[in-house]
XYZ file of C-alpha atoms in Angstrom:
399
model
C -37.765 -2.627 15.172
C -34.876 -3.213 12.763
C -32.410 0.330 12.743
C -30.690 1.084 9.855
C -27.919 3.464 8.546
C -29.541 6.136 6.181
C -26.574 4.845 3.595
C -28.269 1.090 4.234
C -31.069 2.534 3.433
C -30.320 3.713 0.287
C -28.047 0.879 -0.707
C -31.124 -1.484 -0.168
C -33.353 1.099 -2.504
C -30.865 0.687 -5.298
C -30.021 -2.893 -5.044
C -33.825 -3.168 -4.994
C -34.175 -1.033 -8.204
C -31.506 -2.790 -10.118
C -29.299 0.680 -10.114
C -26.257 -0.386 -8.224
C -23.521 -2.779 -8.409
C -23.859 -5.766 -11.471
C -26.976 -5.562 -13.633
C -29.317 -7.629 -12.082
C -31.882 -6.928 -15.514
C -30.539 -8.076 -18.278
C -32.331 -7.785 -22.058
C -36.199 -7.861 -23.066
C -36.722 -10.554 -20.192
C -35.027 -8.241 -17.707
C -36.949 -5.055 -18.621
C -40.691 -7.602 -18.170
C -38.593 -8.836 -14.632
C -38.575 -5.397 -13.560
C -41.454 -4.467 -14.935
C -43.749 -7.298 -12.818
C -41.288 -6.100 -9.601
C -42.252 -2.494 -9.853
C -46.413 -3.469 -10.615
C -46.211 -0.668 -12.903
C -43.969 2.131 -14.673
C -45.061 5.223 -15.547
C -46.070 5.825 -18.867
C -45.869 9.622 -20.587
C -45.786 10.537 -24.108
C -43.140 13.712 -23.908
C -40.073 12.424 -25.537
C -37.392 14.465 -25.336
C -34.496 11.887 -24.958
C -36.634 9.042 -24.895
C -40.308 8.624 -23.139
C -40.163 8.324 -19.050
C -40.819 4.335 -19.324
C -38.238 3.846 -21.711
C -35.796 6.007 -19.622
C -36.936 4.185 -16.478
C -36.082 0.802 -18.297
C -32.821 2.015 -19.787
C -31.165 3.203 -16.289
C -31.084 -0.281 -14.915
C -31.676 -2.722 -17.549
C -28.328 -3.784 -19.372
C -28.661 -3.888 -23.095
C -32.245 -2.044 -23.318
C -33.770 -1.217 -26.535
C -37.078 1.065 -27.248
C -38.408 -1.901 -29.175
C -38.345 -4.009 -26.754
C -40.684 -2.391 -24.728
C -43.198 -1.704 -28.054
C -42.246 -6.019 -28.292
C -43.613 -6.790 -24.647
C -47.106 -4.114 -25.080
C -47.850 -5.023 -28.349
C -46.643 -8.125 -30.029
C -45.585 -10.272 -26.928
C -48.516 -9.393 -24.864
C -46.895 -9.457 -21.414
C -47.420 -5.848 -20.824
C -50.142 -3.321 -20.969
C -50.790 0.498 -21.121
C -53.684 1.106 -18.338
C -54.170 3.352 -15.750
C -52.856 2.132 -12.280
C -50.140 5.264 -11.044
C -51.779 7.382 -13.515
C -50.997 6.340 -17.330
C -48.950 3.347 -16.401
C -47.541 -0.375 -18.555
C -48.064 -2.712 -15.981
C -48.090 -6.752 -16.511
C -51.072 -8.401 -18.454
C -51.265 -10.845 -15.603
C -52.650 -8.690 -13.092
C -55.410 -8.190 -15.334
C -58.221 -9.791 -12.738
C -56.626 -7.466 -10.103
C -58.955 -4.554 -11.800
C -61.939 -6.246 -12.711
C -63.442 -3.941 -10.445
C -62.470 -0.321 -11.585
C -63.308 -1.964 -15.219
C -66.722 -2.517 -13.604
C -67.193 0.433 -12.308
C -66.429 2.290 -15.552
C -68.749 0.609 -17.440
C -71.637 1.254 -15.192
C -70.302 5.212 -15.305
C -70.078 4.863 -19.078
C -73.797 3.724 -18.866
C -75.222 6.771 -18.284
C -73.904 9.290 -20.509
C -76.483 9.727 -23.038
C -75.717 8.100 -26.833
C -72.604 6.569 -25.185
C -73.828 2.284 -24.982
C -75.127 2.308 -28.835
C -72.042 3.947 -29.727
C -70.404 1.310 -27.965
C -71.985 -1.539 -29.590
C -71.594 0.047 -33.273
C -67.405 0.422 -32.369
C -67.361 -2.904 -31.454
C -68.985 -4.283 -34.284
C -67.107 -1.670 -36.668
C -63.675 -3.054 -34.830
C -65.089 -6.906 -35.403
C -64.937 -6.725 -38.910
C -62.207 -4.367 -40.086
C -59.501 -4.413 -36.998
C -57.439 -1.818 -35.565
C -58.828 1.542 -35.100
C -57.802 5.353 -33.912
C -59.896 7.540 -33.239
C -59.576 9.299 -36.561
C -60.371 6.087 -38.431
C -63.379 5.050 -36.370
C -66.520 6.030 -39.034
C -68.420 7.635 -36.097
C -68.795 10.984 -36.255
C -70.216 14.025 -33.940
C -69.674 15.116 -30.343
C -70.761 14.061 -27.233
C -71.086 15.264 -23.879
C -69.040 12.938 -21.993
C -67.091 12.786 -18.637
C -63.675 10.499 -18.587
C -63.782 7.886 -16.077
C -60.023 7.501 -16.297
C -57.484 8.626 -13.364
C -56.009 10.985 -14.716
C -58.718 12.434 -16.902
C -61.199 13.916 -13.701
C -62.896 17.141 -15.548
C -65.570 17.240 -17.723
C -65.979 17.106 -21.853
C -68.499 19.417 -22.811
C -68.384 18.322 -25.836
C -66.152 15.497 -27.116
C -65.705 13.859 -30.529
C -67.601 10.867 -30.798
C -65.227 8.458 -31.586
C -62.223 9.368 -29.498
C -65.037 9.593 -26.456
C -66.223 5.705 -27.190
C -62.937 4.538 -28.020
C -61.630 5.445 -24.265
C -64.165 4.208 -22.631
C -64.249 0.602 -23.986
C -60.791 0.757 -22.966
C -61.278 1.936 -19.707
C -63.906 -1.019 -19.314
C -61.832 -3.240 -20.934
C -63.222 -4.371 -23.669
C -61.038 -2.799 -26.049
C -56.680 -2.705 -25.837
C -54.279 -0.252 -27.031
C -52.978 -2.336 -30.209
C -50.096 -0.074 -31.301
C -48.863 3.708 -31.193
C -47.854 5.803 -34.074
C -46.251 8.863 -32.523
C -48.807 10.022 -30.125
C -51.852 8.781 -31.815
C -53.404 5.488 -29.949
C -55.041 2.140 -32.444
C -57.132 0.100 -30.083
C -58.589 -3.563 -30.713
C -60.693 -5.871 -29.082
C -58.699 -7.061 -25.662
C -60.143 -10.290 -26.687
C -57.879 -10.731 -29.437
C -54.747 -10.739 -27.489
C -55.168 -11.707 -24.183
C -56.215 -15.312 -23.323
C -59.878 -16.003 -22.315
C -58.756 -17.321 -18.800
C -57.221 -14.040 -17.927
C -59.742 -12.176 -19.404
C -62.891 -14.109 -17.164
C -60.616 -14.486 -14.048
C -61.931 -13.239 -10.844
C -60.523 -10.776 -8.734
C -57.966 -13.041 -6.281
C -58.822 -9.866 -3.975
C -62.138 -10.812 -2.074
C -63.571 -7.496 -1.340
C -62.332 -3.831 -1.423
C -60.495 -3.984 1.958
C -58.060 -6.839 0.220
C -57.735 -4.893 -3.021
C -56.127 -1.662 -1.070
C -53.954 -3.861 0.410
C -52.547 -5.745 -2.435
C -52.532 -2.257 -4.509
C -50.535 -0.997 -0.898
C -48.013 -3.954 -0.980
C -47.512 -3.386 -4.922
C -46.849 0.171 -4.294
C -44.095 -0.444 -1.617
C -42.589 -2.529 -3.668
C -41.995 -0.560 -6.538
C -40.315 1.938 -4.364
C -38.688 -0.070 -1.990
C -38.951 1.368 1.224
C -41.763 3.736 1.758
C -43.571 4.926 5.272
C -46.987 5.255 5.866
C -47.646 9.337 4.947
C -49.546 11.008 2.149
C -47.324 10.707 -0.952
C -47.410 11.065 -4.906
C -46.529 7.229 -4.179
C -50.053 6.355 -3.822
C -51.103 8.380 -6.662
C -53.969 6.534 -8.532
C -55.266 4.558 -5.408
C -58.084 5.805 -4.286
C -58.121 5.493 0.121
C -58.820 7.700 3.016
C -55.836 8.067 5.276
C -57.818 5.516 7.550
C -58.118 2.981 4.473
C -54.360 3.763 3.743
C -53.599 3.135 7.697
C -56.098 -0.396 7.691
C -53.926 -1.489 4.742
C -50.516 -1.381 6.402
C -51.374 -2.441 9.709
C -53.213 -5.882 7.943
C -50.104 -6.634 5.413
C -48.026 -6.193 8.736
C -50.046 -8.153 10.768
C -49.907 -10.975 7.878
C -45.864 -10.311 8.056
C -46.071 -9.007 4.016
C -44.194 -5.879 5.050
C -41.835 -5.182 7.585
C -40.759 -1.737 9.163
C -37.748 -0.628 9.700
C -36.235 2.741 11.356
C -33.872 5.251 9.074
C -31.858 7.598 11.285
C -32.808 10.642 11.067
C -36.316 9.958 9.816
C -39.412 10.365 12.476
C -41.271 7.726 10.507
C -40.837 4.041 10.248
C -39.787 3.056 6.498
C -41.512 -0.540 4.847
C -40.063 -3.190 2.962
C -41.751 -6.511 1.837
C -41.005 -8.940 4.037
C -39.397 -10.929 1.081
C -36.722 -8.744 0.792
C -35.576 -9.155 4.122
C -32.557 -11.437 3.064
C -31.548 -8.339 0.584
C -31.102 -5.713 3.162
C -29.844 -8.419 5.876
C -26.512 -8.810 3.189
C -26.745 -4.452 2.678
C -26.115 -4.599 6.708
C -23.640 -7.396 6.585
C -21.480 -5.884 3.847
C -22.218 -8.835 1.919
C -24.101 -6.924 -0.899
C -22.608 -6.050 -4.205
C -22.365 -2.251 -3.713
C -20.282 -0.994 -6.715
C -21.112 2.295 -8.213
C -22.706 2.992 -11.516
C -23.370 6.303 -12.864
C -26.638 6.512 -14.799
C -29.542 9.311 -15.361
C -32.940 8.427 -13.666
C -36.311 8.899 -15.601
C -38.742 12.447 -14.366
C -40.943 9.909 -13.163
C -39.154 7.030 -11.680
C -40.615 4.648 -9.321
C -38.151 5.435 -6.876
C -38.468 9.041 -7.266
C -42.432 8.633 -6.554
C -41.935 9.887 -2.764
C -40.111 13.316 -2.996
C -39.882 13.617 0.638
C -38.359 10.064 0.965
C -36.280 11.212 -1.393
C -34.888 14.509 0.830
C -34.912 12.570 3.882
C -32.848 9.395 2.560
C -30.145 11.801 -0.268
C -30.676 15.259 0.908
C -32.032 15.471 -2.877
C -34.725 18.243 -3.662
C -36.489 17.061 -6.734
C -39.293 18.121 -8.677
C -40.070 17.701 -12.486
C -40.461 21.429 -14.138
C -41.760 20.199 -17.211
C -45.409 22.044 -16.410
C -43.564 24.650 -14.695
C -43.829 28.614 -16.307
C -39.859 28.902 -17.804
C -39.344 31.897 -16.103
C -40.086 29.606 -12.662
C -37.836 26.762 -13.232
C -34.619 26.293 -11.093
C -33.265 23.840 -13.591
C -34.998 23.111 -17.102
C -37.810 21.335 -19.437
C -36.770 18.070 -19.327
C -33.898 17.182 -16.368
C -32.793 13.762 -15.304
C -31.243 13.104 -12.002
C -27.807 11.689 -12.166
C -27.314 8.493 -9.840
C -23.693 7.571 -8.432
C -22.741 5.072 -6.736
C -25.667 5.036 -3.691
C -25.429 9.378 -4.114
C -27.598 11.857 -6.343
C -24.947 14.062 -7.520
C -26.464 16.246 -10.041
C -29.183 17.004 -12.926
C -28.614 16.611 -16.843
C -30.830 18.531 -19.340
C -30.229 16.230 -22.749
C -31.996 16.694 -25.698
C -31.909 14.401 -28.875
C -32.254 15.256 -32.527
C -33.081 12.326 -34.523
C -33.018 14.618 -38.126
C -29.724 16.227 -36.612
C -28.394 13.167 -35.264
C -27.039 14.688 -32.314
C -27.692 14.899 -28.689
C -27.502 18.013 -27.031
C -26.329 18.406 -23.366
C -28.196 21.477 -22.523
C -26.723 22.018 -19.082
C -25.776 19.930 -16.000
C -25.675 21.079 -12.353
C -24.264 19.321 -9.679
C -25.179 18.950 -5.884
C -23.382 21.322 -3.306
C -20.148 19.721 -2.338
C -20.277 17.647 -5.533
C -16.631 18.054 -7.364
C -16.762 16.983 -10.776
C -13.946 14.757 -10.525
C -12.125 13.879 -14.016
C -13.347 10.001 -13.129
C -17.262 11.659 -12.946
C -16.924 13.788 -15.904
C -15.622 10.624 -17.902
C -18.312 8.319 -16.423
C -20.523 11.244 -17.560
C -19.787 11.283 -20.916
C -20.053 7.371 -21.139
C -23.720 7.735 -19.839
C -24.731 10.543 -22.342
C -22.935 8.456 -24.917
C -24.736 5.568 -24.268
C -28.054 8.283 -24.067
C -27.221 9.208 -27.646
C -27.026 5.512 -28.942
C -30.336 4.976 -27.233
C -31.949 7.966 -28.940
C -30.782 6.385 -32.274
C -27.857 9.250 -33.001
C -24.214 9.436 -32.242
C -22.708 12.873 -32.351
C -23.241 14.609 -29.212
C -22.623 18.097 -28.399
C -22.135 19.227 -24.684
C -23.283 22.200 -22.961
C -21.684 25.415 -23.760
């Protein structure tokens, strides 16, 4: 087994992710590139300095714009919102990849009581008048109704009507989220947008066995490196550890992934086999290692495995957001700072669009992290180029 360096390790994470040396995403097409090489990117509404895709887009995609994204989901078509790591925009194409969870909703969806006529009367309702929210749909009353979706697993004792119907034709696929407005979802019929072909494809995975293993594979590579251990990484597959275990050994077997050994981890890490070439130049010194100093989303992809994350940076991360105030080490909203191949630090930012400002709440840096007058200035670039993002210019730093 291949031994690397835990700095080769992290160099090949980064050059992976796009986050160090020259942009390797560049523009609308760069931010769908990375998008189809991560599978998926978490999706979540808070916006506080921008929403945890956009962030995860804007830290390694040169020249990023919101719109952009809200171009790609909903007049381009490339992307989707769906669940797959919880709420997550993943590429239209892998559409016949879930033909079975969309399946298995709809039988679910079968046997709540009022739910299939309600069904059929949306669908005809959405037919002839187009997009629809759940405030606009003209059906009315409650239902009792249990979400099918991932990240939805507790009972509605009673649910609105509409809103109830509306998620699960989505969640079956029948119906796509059209556009946002703030927080507030429009659906249509997926048949609108999508091509026939992809809609009618059949699963390319054979049987359940397959499907864990290509959902495995997608998951490493969205990472990078990742070992074989229970993990927020897998969040949104469901598989036993033995199911999880079947998975790797098969995509190793096939030579899809390929392990590798971190000093001073006890577990082998695992890359796709494809990316061999990328780490081979990280070992050789070939690879384009320059630093960059930008601020990671809460959620991303290569912050999925906290543990990796301690074992490979010596970087203790967790996002407060849901934590009590009183409880919180650090604050609300905190993005790690990324330099070079180190995590140096946190930022708390906080934009204003009425204001116009962006506020740098507080940052804290790593033990034995000096903030350098070449990091405070690189700093200040990044939150600069934070407020331009947020659509506001005068920023005000932490008192």
């Amino acid at each position: 087994m291949l031994r690397i360096t835990q700095e080769q390790a992290r160099q090949y994470m980064l050059l992976r992710q796009g986050l160090l040396g020259k942009h390797r995403f560049i523009g609308k097409n760069g931010a769908y590139q990375y998008v189809r090489q991560a599978g998926c990117i978490q999706f979540d509404p808070v916006d506080v300095c921008g929403r945890n895709a956009e962030l995860t887009l804007q830290s390694r995609v040169k020249g990023f714009r919101k719109q952009m994204l809200e171009d790609l989901l909903y007049r381009d078509r490339l992307l989707v919102d769906y669940s797959d790591k919880e709420l997550s925009i993943w590429p239209s194409e892998d559409w016949p990849y879930f033909s079975g969870y969309r399946e298995t909703s709809a039988a679910q969806g079968q046997r709540f009581e009022g739910i299939p006529a309600l069904e059929a009367e949306a669908v005809a309702y959405i037919r002839q008048n187009g997009p629809v929210s759940s405030q606009t749909l003209p059906i009315r009353g409650t239902v009792f109704w249990h979400s099918s979706m991932h990240w939805s697993g507790h009972w509605h004792r009673q649910s609105p009507a509409a809103r109830s119907v509306l998620e699960q034709l989505y969640t079956d696929g029948v119906l796509l989220i059209h556009h946002k407005s703030g927080s507030r979802k429009f659906y249509d019929l997926a048949d609108r947008y999508l091509p026939r072909e992809l809609l009618t494809a059949p699963n390319p995975c054979q049987d359940e066995s397959s499907w864990l293993s290509w959902r495995v594979r997608r998951r490493i590579g969205a990472v990078g490196l990742l070992w074989n251990r229970r993990s927020d990484a897998w969040l949104g597959i469901s598989m036993s550890p033995d199911q999880r275990d079947a998975a790797f050994d098969r995509l190793e077997r096939e030579q899809i992934i390929t392990p590798v050994q971190a000093e001073g981890t006890r577990f082998p890490l695992y890359l796709l086999s494809s990316d061999l070439p990328l780490l081979e130049s990280v070992i050789s010194g070939q690879a384009d290692c320059r630093a960059r100093l930008e601020f990671l989303a809460p959620l991303d992809p290569m912050l999925w495995d906290r543990k990796l994350i301690e074992a490979l940076w010596g970087y203790q991360y967790s996002w407060e957001i849901y934590t009590p105030a009183v409880k919180r080490r650090y604050g609300y909203y905190v993005l790690p700072i990324l330099y070079g191949d180190r995590l140096i630090g946190r930022i708390e930012p906080k934009a204003d669009q009425k204001a116009g400002t962006l506020t740098v709440q507080n940052i804290w840096f790593e033990p034995g992290i000096r903030p350098t007058e070449k990091i405070s200035a690189l700093i200040d670039r990044s939150v600069q180029r934070l407020a331009e993002f947020n659509g506001v210019r005068k920023v005000i730093p932490p008192v």
